[in-house]
CSV table of C-alpha atoms in Angstrom, one decimal:
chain,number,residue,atom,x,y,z
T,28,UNK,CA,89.1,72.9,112.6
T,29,UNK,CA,89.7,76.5,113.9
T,30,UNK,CA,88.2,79.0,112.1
T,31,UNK,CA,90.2,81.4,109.9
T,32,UNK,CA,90.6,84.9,112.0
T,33,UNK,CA,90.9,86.5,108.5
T,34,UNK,CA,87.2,85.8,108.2
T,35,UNK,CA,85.7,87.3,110.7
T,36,UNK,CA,83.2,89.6,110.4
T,37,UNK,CA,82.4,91.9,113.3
T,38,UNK,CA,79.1,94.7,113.7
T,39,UNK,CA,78.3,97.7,116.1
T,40,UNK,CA,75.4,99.8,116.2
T,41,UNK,CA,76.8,102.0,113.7
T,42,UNK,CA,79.5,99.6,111.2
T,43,UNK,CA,80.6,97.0,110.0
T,44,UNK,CA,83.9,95.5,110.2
T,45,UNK,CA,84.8,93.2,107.8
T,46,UNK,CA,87.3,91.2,106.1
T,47,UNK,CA,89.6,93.8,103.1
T,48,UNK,CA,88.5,93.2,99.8
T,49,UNK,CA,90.8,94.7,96.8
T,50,UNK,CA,87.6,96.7,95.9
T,51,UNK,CA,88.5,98.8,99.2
T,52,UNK,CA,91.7,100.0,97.6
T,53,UNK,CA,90.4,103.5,96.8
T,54,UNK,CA,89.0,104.4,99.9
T,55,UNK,CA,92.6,103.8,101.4
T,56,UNK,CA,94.6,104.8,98.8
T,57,UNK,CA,92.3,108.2,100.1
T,58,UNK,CA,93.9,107.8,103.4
T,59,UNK,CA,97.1,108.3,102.3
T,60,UNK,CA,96.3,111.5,100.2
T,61,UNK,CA,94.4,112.6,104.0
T,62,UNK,CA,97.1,111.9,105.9
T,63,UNK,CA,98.6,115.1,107.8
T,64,UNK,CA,101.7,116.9,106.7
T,65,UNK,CA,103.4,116.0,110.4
T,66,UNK,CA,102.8,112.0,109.7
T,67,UNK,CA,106.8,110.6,108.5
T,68,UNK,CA,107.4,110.5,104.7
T,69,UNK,CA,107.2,106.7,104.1
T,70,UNK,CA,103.7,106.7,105.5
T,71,UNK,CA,102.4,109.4,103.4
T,72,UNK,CA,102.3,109.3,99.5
T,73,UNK,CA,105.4,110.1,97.4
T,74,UNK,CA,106.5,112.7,95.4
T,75,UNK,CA,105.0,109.8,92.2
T,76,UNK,CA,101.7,108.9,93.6
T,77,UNK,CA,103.3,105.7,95.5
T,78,UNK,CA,101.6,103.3,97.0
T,79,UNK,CA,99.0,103.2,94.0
T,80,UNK,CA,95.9,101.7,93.8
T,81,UNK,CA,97.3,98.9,92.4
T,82,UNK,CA,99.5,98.5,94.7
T,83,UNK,CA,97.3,98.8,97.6
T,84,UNK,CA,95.4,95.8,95.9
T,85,UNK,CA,98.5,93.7,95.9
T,86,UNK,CA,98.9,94.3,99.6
T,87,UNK,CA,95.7,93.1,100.5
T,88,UNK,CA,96.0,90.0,98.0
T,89,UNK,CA,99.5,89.8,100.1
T,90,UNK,CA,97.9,89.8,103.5
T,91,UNK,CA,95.1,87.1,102.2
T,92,UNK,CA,98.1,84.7,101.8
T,93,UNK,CA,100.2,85.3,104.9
T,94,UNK,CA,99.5,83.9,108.3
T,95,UNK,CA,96.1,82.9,109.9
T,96,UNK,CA,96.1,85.6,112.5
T,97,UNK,CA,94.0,88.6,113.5
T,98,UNK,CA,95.1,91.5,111.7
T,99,UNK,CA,93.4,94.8,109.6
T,100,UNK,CA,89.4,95.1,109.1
T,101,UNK,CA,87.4,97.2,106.6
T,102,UNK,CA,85.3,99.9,108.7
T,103,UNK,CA,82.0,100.3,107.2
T,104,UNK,CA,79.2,102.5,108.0
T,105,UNK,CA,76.0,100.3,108.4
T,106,UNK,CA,73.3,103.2,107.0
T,107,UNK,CA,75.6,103.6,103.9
T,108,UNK,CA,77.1,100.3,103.2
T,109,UNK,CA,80.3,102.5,102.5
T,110,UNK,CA,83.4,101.6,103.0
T,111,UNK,CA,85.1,104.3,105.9
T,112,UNK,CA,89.1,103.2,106.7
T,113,UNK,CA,90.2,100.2,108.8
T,114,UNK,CA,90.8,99.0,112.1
T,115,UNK,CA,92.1,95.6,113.6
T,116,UNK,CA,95.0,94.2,114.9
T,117,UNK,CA,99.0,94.8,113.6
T,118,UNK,CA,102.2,93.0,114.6
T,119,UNK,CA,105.8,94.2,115.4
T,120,UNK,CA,108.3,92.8,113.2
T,121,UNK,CA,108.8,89.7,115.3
T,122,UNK,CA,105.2,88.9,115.3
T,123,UNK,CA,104.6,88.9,119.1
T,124,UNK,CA,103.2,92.0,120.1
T,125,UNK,CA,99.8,93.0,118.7
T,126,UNK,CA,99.0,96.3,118.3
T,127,UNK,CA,95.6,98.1,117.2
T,128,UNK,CA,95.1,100.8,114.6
T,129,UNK,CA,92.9,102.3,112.9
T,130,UNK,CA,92.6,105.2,110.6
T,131,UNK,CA,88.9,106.5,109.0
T,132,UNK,CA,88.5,109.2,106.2
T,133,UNK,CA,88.4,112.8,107.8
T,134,UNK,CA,84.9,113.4,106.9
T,135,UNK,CA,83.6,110.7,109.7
T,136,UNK,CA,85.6,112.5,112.1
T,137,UNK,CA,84.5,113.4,115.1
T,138,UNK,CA,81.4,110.6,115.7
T,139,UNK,CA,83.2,108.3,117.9
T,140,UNK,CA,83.6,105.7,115.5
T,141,UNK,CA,87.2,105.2,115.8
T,142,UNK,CA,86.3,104.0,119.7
T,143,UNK,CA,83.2,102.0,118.4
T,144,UNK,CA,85.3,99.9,116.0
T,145,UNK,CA,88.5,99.7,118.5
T,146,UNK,CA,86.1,98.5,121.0
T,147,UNK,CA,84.8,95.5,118.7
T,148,UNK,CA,88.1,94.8,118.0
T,149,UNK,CA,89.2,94.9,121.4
T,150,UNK,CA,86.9,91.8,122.1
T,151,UNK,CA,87.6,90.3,119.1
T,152,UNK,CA,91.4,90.4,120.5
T,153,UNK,CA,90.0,89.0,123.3
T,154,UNK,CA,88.7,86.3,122.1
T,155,UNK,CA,91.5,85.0,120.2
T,156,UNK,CA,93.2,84.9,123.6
T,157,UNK,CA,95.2,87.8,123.2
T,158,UNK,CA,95.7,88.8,126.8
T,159,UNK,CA,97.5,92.8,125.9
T,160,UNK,CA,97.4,95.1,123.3
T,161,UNK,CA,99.8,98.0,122.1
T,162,UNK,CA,99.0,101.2,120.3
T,163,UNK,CA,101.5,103.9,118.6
T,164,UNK,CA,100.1,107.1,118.6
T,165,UNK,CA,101.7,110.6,117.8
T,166,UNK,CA,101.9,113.1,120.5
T,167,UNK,CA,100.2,115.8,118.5
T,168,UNK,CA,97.4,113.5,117.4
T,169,UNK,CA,95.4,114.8,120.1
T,170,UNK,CA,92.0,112.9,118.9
T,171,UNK,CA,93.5,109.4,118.7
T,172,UNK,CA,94.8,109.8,121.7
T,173,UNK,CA,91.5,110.4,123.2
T,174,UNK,CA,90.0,107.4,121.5
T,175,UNK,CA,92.4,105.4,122.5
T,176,UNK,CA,92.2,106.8,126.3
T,177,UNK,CA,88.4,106.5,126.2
T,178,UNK,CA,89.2,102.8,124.8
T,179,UNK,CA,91.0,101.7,128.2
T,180,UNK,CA,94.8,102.7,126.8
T,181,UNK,CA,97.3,104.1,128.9
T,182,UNK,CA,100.6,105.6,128.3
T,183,UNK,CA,103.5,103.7,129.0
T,184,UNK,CA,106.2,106.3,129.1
T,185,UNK,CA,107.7,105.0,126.1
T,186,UNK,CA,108.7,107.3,123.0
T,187,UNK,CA,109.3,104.9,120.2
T,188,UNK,CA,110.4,107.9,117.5
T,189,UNK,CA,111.2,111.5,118.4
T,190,UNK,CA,111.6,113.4,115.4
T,191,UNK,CA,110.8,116.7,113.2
T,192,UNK,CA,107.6,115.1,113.0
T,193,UNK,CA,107.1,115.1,117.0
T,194,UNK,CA,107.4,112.2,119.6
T,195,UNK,CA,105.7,108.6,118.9
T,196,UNK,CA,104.2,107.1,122.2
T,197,UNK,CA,103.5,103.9,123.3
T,198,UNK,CA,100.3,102.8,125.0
T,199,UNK,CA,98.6,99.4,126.2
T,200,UNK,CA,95.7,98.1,127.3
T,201,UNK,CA,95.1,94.5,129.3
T,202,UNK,CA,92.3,92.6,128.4
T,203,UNK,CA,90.3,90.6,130.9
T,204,UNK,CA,88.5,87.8,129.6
């Protein structure tokens, strides 16, 4: 029987990248209050606090119960135990083109762990037999960029919003295995 990609559980030197657990709510439910000014409205809280805690907690309970497929991991710092934003795997609407992201509190900024955990995950893609992957990243978002540069990405020449917000890009990465 093949084994649940949900499960997984994947380490670096550094973290730990595990499967969400509803107690992580608060530590993204912080991500949205860090997220800059320039990211669109509907991914930054509302004008009522929206998405709550509670809600975040629904949308992990949510994800638990959809499809079997490789999708969002808890970052956590090995030294700490603490919980420090995600990273995994996301899919387009139609559910065939897989895309990773990540996002970590601002304070572990700056340490390279956005490329340590991209790169676990990358392999982890791998794996599964996922041959491509996509990333969205802001043009003004200078430091994912980088991370995603140092993690094998390239742009494609795509702009997949331009807005008052600036100009979403498109870039992909093969993956040999």
């Amino acid at each position: 029987m093949p084994v649940d990609p949900r499960a997984t559980t994947l380490t670096t030197d550094r973290l730990v990248l595990r499967p969400q657990r509803v107690q992580d709510a608060a530590v993204f439910h912080r991500l949205w209050t860090e997220r800059d000014e320039r990211v669109p409205a509907h991914r930054r809280l509302d004008a009522d606090g929206h998405p709550t805690e509670a809600e975040i907690v629904d949308d992990i309970r949510q994800r638990r119960r959809g499809p079997a497929r490789l999708g969002l991991l808890t970052v956590v710092q090995k030294e700490s135990g603490e919980p420090i934003g995600y990273c995994g795997v996301v899919w387009d609407a139609e559910g065939d083109r897989p895309e990773l992201a990540f996002e970590l509190l601002r304070s572990t900024h700056n340490r390279g762990y956005a490329t340590e955990a991209g790169g676990a995950v990358i392999g982890w893609a791998g794996d599964a037999g996922i041959a491509r992957l996509w990333a969205s990243v802001w043009d003004w978002n200078i430091a994912s960029r980088r991370a995603l540069e140092k993690l094998g990405f390239v742009e494609t020449g795509t702009v997949i919003a331009e807005n008052a917000h600036g100009r979403s890009l498109m870039t992909m990465r093969e993956i040999s295995r």
